[in-house]
XYZ file of C-alpha atoms in Angstrom:
171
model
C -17.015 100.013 155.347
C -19.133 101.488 157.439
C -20.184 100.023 161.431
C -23.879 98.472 161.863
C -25.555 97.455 164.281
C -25.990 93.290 164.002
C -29.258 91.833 165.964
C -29.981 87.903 166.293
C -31.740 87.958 163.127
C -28.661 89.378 161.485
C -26.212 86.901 162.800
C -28.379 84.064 161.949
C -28.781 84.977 157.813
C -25.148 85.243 158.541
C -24.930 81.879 160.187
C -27.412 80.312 157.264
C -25.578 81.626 154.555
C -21.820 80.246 156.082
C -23.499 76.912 155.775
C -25.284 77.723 151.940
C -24.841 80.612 150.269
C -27.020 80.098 147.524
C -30.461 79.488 149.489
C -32.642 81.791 148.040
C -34.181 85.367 149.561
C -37.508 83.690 149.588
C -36.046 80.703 151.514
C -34.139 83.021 154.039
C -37.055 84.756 154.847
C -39.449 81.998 155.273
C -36.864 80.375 157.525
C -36.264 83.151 159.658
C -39.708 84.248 159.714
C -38.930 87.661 157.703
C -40.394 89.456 154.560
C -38.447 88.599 151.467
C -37.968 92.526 150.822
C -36.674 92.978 155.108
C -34.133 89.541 154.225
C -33.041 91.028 150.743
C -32.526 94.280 152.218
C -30.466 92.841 155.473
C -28.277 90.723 153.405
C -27.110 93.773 151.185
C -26.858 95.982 154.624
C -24.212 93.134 155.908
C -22.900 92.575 152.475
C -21.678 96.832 152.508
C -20.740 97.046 155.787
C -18.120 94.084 155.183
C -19.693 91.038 157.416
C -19.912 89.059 154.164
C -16.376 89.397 152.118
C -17.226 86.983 149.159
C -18.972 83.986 148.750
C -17.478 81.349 146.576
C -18.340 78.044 145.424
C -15.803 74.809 147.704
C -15.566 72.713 145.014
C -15.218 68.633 146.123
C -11.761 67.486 146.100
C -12.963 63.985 145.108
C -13.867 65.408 141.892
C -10.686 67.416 141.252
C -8.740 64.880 141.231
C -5.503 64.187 144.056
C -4.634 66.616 145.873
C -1.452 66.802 148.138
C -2.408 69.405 151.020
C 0.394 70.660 152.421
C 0.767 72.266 156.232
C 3.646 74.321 156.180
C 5.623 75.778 158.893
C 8.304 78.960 158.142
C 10.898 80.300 160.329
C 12.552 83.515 158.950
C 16.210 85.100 159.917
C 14.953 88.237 160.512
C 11.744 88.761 161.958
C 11.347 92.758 161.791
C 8.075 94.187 160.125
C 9.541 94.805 156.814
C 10.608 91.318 156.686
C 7.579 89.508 158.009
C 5.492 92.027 155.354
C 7.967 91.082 152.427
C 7.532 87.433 152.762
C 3.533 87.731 153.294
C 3.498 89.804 150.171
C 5.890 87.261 147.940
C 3.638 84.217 148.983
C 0.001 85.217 149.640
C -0.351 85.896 145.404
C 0.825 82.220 145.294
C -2.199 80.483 143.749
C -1.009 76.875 145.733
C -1.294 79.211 148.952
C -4.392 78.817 150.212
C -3.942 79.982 153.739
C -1.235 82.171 155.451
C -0.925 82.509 159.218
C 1.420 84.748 161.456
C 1.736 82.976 164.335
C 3.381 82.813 167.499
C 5.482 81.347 169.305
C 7.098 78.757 166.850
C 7.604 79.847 163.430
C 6.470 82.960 161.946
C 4.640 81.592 159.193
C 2.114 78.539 158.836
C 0.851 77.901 155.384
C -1.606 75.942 153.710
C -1.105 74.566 150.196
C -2.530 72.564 147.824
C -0.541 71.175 145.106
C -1.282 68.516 142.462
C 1.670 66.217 143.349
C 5.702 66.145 144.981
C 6.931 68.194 142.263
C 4.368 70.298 142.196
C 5.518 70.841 146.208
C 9.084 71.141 144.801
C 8.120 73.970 142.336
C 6.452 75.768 145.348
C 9.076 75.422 148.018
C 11.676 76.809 145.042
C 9.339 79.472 143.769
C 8.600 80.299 147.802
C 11.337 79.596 150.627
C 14.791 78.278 148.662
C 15.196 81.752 146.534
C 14.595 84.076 149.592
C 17.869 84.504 151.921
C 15.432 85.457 154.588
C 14.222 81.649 154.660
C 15.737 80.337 157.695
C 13.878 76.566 157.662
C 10.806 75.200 156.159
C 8.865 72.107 158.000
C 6.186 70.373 155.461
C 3.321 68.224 156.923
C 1.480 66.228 154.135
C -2.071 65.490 154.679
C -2.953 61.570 154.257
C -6.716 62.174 155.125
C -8.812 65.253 155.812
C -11.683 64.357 158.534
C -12.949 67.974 158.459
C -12.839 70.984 156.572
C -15.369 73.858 156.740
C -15.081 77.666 156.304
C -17.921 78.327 159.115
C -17.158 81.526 161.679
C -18.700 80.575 164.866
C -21.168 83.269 165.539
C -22.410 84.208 169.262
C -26.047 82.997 168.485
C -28.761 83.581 170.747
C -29.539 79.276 172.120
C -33.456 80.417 171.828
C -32.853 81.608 168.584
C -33.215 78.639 165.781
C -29.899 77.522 164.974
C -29.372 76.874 161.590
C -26.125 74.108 162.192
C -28.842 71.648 164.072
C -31.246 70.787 161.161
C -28.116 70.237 158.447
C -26.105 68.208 161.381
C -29.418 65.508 161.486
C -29.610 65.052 157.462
């Protein structure tokens, strides 16, 4: 990937598409005051150079059905690089795992999972901590309610600039 250079207008498509990725070009551009060929062209530029990894569709867990999110924290034995990188590698394929944090101090690991029900969280804490010697202890926080969730990066947005947060927070 290669280094750009990112101006206001840059950080607010960036900021726009966080909240929607699939506004149109045309839309972009209008909104930010922009041809449609400058805004195409900017959002491939920051696309390459790695500002935008993926964009994905966050499907509503209503509709999915329940859900038990899990928080879980790890502790290891050993907590040398080749055995923090071993465990990272052994549960980060995990398709339950949907987030995995180093962290420090505390335990070494904090994970996010989703599983369909207990035994689904029983499958995962077998398949994950109870066959790995390393495993020292395993703390499990279920969720009862979620009151937020986003995947928004707070970006260092000019405050003359238009913000693109204010208009969606009022509808």
């Amino acid at each position: 990937m290669k280094s750009i250079d990112i101006d206001q207008i840059d950080l607010q498509l960036l900021d726009a598409l966080q909240q929607d990725a699939s506004q149109s070009n045309q839309s972009l551009a209008e909104r930010f005051n922009i041809s449609a060929p400058t805004c195409l062209r900017r959002v491939r530029r920051l696309r390459e150079a790695g500002w935008i990894e993926r964009e994905v569709a966050i499907l509503s867990t209503e509709r999915v059905g329940a859900l038990l999110t899990a928080v879980i924290e790890v502790s290891l034995d050993r907590q040398d690089a080749a055995a923090l990188d071993a465990f990272e590698a052994r549960v980060t394929p995990d398709d339950a795992v949907q987030q995995c944090y180093r962290v420090s101090p505390g335990p070494d690991f904090v994970l996010i999972a989703t599983v369909r029900d207990m035994p689904g969280y029983q499958a995962l804490a077998q398949r994950l901590f109870t066959i790995d010697a390393n495993v020292r202890n395993v703390k499990a926080f279920f969720s009862l309610k979620r009151a937020k969730f986003t995947s928004r990066v707070p970006l260092p947005i000019s405050p003359l600039a238009p913000s693109s947060g204010a208009a969606s927070s009022r509808s």
